[in-house]
Coordinates of C-alpha atoms in Angstrom, one line a residue:
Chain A
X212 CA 32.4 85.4 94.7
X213 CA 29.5 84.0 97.3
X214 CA 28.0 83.1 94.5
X215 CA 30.3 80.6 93.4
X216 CA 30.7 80.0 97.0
X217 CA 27.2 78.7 96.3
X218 CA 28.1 76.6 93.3
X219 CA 30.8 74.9 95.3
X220 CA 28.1 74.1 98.5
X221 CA 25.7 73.0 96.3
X222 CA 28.0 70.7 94.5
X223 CA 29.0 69.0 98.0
X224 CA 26.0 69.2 99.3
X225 CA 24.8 67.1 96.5
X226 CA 26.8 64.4 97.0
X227 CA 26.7 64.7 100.3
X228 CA 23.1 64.3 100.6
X229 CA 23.1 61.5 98.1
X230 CA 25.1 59.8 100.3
X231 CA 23.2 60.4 103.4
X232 CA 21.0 57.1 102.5
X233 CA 23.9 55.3 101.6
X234 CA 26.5 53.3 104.0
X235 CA 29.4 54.2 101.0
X236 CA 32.1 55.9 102.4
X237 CA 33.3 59.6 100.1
X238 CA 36.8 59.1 100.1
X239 CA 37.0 60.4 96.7
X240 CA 34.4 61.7 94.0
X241 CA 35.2 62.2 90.1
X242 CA 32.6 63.2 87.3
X243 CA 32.0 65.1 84.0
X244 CA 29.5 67.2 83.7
X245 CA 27.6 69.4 81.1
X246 CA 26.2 72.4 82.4
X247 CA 23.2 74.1 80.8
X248 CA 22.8 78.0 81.0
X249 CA 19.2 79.4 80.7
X250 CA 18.3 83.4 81.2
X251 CA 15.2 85.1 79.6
X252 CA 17.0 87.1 77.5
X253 CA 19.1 84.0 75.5
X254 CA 17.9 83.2 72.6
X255 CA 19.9 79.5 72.9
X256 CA 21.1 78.2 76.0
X257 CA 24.6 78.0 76.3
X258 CA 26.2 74.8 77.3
X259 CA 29.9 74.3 79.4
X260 CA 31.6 71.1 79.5
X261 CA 33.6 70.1 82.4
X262 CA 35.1 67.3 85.1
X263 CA 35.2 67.7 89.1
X264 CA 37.6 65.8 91.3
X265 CA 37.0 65.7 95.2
X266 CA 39.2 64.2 97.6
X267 CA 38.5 64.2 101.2
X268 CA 38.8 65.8 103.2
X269 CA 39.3 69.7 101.5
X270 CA 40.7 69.2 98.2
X271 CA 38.5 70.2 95.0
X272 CA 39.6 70.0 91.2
X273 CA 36.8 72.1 89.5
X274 CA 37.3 72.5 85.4
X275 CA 35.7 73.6 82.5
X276 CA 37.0 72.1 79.4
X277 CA 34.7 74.7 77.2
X278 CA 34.0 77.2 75.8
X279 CA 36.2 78.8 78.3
X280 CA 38.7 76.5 79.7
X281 CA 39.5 77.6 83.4
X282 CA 39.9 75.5 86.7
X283 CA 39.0 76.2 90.7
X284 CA 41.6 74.0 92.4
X285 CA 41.0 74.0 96.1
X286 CA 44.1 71.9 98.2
X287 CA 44.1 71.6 102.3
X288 CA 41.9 74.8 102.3
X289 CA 43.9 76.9 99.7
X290 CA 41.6 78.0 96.9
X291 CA 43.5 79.0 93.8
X292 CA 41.7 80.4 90.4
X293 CA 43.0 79.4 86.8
X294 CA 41.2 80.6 83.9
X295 CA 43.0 80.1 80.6
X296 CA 44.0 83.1 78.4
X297 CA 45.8 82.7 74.9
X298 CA 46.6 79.0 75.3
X299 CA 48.2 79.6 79.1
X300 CA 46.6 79.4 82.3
X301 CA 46.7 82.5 84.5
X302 CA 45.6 82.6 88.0
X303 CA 43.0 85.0 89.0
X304 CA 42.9 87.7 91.7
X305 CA 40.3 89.0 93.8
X306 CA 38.6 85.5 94.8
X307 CA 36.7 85.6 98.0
X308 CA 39.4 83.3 99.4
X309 CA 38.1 83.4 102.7
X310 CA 34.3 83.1 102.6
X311 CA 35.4 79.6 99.9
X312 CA 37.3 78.3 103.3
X313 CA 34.4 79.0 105.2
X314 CA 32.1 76.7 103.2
X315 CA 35.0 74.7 102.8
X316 CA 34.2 73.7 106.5
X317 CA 30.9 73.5 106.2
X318 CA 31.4 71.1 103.2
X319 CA 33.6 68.8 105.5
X320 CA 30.9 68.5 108.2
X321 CA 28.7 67.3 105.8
X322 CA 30.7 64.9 104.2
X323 CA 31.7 63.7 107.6
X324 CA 28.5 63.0 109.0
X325 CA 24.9 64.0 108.3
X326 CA 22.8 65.8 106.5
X327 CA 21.3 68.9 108.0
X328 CA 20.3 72.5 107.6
X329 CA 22.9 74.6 107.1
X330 CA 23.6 78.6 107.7
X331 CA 22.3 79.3 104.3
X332 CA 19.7 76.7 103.2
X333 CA 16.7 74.4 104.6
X334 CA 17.0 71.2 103.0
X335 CA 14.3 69.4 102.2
X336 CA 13.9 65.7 100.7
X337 CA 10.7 65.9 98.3
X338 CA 10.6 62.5 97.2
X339 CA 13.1 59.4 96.5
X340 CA 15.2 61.2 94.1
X341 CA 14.6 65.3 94.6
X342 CA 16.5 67.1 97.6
X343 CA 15.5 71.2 97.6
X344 CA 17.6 73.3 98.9
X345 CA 15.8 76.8 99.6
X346 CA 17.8 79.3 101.2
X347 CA 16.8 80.7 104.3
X348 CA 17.6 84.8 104.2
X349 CA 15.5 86.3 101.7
X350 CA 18.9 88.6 101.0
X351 CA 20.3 85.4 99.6
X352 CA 16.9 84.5 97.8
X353 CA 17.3 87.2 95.8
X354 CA 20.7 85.7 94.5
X355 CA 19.5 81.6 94.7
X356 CA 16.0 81.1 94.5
X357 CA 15.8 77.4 95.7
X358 CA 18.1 74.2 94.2
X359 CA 17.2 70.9 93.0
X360 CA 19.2 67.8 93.5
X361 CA 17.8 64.7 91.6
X362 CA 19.5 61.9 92.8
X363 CA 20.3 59.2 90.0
X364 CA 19.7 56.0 92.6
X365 CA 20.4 54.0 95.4
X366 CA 24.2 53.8 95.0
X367 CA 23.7 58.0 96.0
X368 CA 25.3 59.3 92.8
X369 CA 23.6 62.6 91.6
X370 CA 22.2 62.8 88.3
X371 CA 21.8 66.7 88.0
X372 CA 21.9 70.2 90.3
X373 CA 19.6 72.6 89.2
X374 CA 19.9 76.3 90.6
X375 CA 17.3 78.6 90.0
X376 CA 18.5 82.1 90.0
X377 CA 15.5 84.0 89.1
X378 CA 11.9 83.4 87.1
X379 CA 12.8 81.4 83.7
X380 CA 16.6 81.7 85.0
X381 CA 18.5 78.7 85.9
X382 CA 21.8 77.0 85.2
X383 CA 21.2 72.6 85.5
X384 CA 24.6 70.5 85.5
X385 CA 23.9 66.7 84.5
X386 CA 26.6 64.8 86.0
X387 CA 28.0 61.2 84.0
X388 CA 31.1 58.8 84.3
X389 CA 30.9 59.1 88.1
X390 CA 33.2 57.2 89.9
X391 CA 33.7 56.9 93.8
X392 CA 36.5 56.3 95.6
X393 CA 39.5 56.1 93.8
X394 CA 43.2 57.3 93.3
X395 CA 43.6 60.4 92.0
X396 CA 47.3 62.1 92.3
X397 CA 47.9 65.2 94.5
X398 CA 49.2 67.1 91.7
X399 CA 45.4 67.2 90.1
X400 CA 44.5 69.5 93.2
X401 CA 47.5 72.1 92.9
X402 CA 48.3 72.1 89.5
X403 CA 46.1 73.8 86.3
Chain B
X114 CA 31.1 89.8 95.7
X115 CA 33.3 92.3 97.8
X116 CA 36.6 90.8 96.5
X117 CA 35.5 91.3 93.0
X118 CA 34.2 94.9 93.9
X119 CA 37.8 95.3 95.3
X120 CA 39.3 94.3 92.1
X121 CA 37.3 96.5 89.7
X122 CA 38.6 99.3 91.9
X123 CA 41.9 98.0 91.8
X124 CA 41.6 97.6 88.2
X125 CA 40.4 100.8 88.1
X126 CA 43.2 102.9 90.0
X127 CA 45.7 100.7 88.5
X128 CA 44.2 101.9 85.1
X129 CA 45.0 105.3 86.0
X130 CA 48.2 105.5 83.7
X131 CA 49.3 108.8 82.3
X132 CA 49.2 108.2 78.2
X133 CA 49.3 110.9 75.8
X134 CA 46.4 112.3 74.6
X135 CA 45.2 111.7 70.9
X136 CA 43.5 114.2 69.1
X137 CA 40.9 113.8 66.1
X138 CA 43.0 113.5 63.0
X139 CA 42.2 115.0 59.4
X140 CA 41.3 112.7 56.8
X141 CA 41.3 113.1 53.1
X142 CA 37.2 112.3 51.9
X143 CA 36.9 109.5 49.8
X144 CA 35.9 109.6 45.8
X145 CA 32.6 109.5 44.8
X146 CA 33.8 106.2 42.6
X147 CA 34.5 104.8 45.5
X148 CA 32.0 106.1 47.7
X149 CA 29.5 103.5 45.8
X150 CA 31.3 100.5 46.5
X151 CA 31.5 101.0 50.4
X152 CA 28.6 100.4 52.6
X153 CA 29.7 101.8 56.5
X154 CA 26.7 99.9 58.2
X155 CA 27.5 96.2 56.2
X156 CA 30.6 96.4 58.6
X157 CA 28.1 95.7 61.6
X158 CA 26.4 92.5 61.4
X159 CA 22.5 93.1 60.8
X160 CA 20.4 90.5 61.4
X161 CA 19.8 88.9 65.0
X162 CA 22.9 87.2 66.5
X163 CA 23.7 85.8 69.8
X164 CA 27.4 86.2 70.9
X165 CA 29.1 84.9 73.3
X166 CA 32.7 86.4 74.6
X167 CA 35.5 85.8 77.7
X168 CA 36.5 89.6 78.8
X169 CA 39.7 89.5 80.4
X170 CA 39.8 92.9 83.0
X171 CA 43.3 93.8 82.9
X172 CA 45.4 94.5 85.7
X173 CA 49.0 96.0 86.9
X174 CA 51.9 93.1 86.2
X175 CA 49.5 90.9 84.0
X176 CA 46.8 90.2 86.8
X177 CA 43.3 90.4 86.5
X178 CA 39.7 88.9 86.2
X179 CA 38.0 87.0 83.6
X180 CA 34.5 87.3 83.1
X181 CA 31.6 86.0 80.3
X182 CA 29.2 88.3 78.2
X183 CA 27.1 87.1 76.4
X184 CA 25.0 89.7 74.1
X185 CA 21.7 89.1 72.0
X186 CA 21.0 91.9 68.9
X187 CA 18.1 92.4 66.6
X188 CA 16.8 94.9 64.6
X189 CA 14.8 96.2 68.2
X190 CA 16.8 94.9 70.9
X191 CA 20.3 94.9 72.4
X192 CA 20.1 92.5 75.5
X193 CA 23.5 92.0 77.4
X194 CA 24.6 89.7 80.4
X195 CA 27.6 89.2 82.2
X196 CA 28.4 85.9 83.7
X197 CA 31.1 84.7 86.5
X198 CA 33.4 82.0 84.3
X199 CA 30.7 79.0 85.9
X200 CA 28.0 80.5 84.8
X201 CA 26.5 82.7 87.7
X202 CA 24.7 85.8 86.4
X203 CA 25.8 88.7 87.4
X204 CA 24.5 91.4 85.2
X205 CA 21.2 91.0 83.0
X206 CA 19.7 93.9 81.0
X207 CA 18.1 94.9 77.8
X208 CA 18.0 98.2 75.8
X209 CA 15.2 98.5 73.4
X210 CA 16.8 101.1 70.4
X211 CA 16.5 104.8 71.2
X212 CA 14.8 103.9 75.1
X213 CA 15.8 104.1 78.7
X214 CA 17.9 100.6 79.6
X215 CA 16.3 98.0 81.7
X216 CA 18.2 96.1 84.2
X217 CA 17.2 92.8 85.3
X218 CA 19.4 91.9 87.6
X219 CA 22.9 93.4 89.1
X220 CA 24.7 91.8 91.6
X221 CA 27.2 94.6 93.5
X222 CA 29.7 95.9 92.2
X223 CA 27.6 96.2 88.9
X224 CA 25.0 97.8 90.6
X225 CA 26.4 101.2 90.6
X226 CA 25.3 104.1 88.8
X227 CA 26.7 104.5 85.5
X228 CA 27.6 100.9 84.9
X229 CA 24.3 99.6 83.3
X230 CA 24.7 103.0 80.5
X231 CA 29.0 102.3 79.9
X232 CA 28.3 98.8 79.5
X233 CA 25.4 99.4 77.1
X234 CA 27.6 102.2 75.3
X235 CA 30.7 99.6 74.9
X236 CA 28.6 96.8 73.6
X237 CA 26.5 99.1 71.3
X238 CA 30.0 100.5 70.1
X239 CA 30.8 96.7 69.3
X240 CA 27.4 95.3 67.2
X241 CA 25.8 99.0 66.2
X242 CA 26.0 101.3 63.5
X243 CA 26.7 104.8 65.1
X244 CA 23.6 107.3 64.7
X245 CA 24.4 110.8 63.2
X246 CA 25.4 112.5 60.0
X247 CA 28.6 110.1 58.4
X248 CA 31.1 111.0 56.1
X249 CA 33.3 108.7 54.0
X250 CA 37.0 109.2 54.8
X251 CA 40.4 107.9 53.6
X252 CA 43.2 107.2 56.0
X253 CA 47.2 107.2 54.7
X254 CA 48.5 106.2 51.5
X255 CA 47.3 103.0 51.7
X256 CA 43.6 104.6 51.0
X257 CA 42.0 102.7 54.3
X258 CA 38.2 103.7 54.1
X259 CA 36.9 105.3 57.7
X260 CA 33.5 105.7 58.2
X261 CA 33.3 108.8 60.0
X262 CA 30.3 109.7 62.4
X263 CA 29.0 112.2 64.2
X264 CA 26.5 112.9 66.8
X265 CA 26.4 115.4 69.3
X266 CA 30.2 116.6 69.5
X267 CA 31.4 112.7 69.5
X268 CA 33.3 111.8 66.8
X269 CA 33.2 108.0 65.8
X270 CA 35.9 106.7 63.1
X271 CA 35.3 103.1 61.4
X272 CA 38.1 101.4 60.2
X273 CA 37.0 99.1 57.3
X274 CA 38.7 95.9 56.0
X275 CA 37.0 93.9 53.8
X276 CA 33.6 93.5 54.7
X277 CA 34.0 94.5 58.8
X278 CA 35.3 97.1 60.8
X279 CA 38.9 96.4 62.3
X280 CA 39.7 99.1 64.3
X281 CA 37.1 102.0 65.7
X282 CA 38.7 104.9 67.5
X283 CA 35.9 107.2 69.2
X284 CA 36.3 110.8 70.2
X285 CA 35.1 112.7 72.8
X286 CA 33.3 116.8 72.3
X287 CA 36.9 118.0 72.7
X288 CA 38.2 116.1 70.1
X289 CA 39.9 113.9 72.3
X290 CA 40.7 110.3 71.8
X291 CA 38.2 108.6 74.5
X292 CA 38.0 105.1 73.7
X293 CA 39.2 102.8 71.1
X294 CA 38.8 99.3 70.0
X295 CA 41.3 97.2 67.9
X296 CA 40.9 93.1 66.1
X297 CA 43.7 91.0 66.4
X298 CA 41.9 88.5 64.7
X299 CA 38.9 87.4 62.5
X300 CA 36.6 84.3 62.1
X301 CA 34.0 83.4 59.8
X302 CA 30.9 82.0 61.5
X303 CA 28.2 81.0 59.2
X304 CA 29.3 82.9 55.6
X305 CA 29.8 86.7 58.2
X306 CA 33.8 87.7 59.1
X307 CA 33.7 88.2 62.6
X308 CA 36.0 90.1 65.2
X309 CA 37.7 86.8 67.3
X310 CA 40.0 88.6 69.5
X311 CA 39.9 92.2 70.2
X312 CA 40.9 94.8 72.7
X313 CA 39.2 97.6 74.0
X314 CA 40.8 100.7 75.4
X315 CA 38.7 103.3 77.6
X316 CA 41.1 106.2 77.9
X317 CA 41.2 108.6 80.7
X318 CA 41.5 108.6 84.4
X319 CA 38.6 105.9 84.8
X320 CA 40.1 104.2 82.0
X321 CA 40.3 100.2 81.6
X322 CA 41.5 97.5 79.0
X323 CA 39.3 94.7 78.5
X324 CA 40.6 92.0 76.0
X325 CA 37.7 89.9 74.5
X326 CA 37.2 86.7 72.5
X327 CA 34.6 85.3 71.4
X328 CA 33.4 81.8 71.8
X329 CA 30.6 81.2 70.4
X330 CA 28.4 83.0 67.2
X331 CA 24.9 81.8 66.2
X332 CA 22.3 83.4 63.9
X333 CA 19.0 83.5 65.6
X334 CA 16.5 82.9 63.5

């Protein structure tokens, strides 16, 4: 489950970074995604659909429409698991509840403030649009290779994540309809 | 990665159930007549396909984890990996027919011994023919056509429907039911009938349950 730890980091981070060159304030974060899944032995990629919500300061809608409809729901630092099984969604056991709260915090910080180094990865700003995240124990190298952020433009939205797990292995997620700072109704972060 | 671990082995000792064992039944052989009409291995898809399935771990009171496996077959190759539900790999290997497996990657706890071969065995037990002498059975009055293997003491039994297997019930060198897989329901993808949602039973004091369905099918051409 670190590994979706990860995902989740990354996903903040993103933004979070984006943001650091921008004055907009993250109140709230929405966006659809399509995620793209490439390993050496596929002979297609596979491809998820899905939407995030994030509403600051610790709430986190996270949901794939397809092919496997399931959503991460994350409200005042409890981390729930939905994934959906004949029609009905069913919560999940055995999440690493407590290492998601720790990166939780960490996701705050950065969304509070600025963007620095963290426990797990260097950050480094290649050009106008590219962050790289590389991660700094070679334990956790093993897992993440490095990540790419491409940032879309000046407003600070992200265009897509890319995390390399391996040689010719990587999973990208191209975010669209982004939209910062609005509404969204408590019940989207506690309720599949 | 622990918490998952934990689960497994939660999974796993909460799988412990006492069930009555199942023994190899007799079966009347088939007619020669009919022996011409029914080809075992057409119940296995043969050309190269890439599957996709969700495979639902099941645990005590209706809990349990959900993982992705995605498996790619030709005539050579069996290559298997198991995903977390967003994406992250978690197991990778390939099996060229008849050699050792080769594991590209396995995060704990599907590092440990043994898991790389049962994983290999279950999927292989899903896409491929069984190897060893076969024998062309009848099951009940209704005249269900088994395809009976055998290979070194196991015992294999095909259940055939039209033109794929629906049930396949695998014994062990006692005779003993070991491991048994049953479709709830079929789709046709591209002119094949495929298994949609099945279950698969591993019996025994390590046993488990793993309910599959699959989401996507493509030929690979």
């Amino acid at each position: 489950m670190k590994v979706f730890c990860s995902l989740l980091f990354l996903f903040f981070f993103s933004f979070s970074a984006a943001y650091a060159k921008s004055p907009v304030h993250v109140e709230s974060v929405q966006a659809d995604f399509i995620q793209e899944k490439n390993l050496p032995i596929l002979a297609r990629p596979l491809f998820s659909t899905g939407r995030f919500l994030f509403q600051a300061a610790d709430s986190l809608r996270w949901e794939y429409f397809s092919p496997l409809p399931s959503v991460l729901l994350m409200d005042h630092g409890q981390v729930r698991k939905f994934v959906k099984n004949n029609d009905v969604f069913t919560e999940e056991q055995g999440m690493g509840l407590d290492a998601m709260q720790v990166v939780l915090q960490e996701i705050t910080g950065w969304l509070d403030g600025e963007i620095t180094d963290t426990a797990t990865f260097h950050a480094e700003r290649r050009d106008e649009k590219t962050i790289v995240l590389t991660p700094k124990k070679p334990a956790f190298a093993k897992i993440i290779s490095r990540i790419v952020l491409i940032v879309v433009d000046e407003s600070g939205l992200m265009e897509s994540v890319t995390i390399h797990e391996g040689e010719n292995s990587f999973t990208r997620m191209v975010f669209t309809n982004s939209v910062l700072n609005t509404t969204i109704p408590a019940a989207r972060f506690t309720t599949p | 990665m622990k918490a998952l671990g934990v689960v497994l082995l939660l999974f796993l000792l909460s799988s412990c159930m006492v069930s009555e064992s199942v023994y190899l039944p007799e079966l009347k052989p088939f007619s020669s007549a009919e022996n011409e009409a029914i080809t075992c291995e057409n119940a296995f898809v043969q050309e190269p396909w890439q599957f996709v399935h969700s495979i639902h771990f099941e645990m005590v009171k209706g809990h349990g984890t959900t993982v992705v496996g995605v498996t790619v077959l030709d005539e050579e190759t069996v290559k298997v990996a198991l995903m977390g539900v967003e994406g992250f790999i978690l197991f990778e290997a390939e099996q060229l027919r008849g050699t050792d497996i080769h594991v590209h990657r396995a995060l704990p706890p599907f590092d440990k011994s043994g898991f790389a071969a049962g994983l290999m065995r279950d999927v292989q037990t899903l896409f491929v023919p069984p190897q060893g002498s076969k024998q062309l059975l009848v099951e009940g009055s209704n005249g269900i056509p088994v395809c009976r293997y055998l290979e070194e003491g196991q015992v294999t039994d095909i259940f055939l429907e039209q033109d794929s297997w629906y049930k396949i019930n695998i014994y062990g060198i006692d005779k003993e039911l070991s491991r048994t897989l049953i479709v709830e329901e079929f789709v046709e993808v591209d002119g094949r009938r495929l298994p949609e949602v099945f279950q698969l039973t591993a019996l025994g004091h390590l046993g488990y349950v793993l309910h599959m369905k699959l989401l996507s099918a493509e030929r690979i051409q």
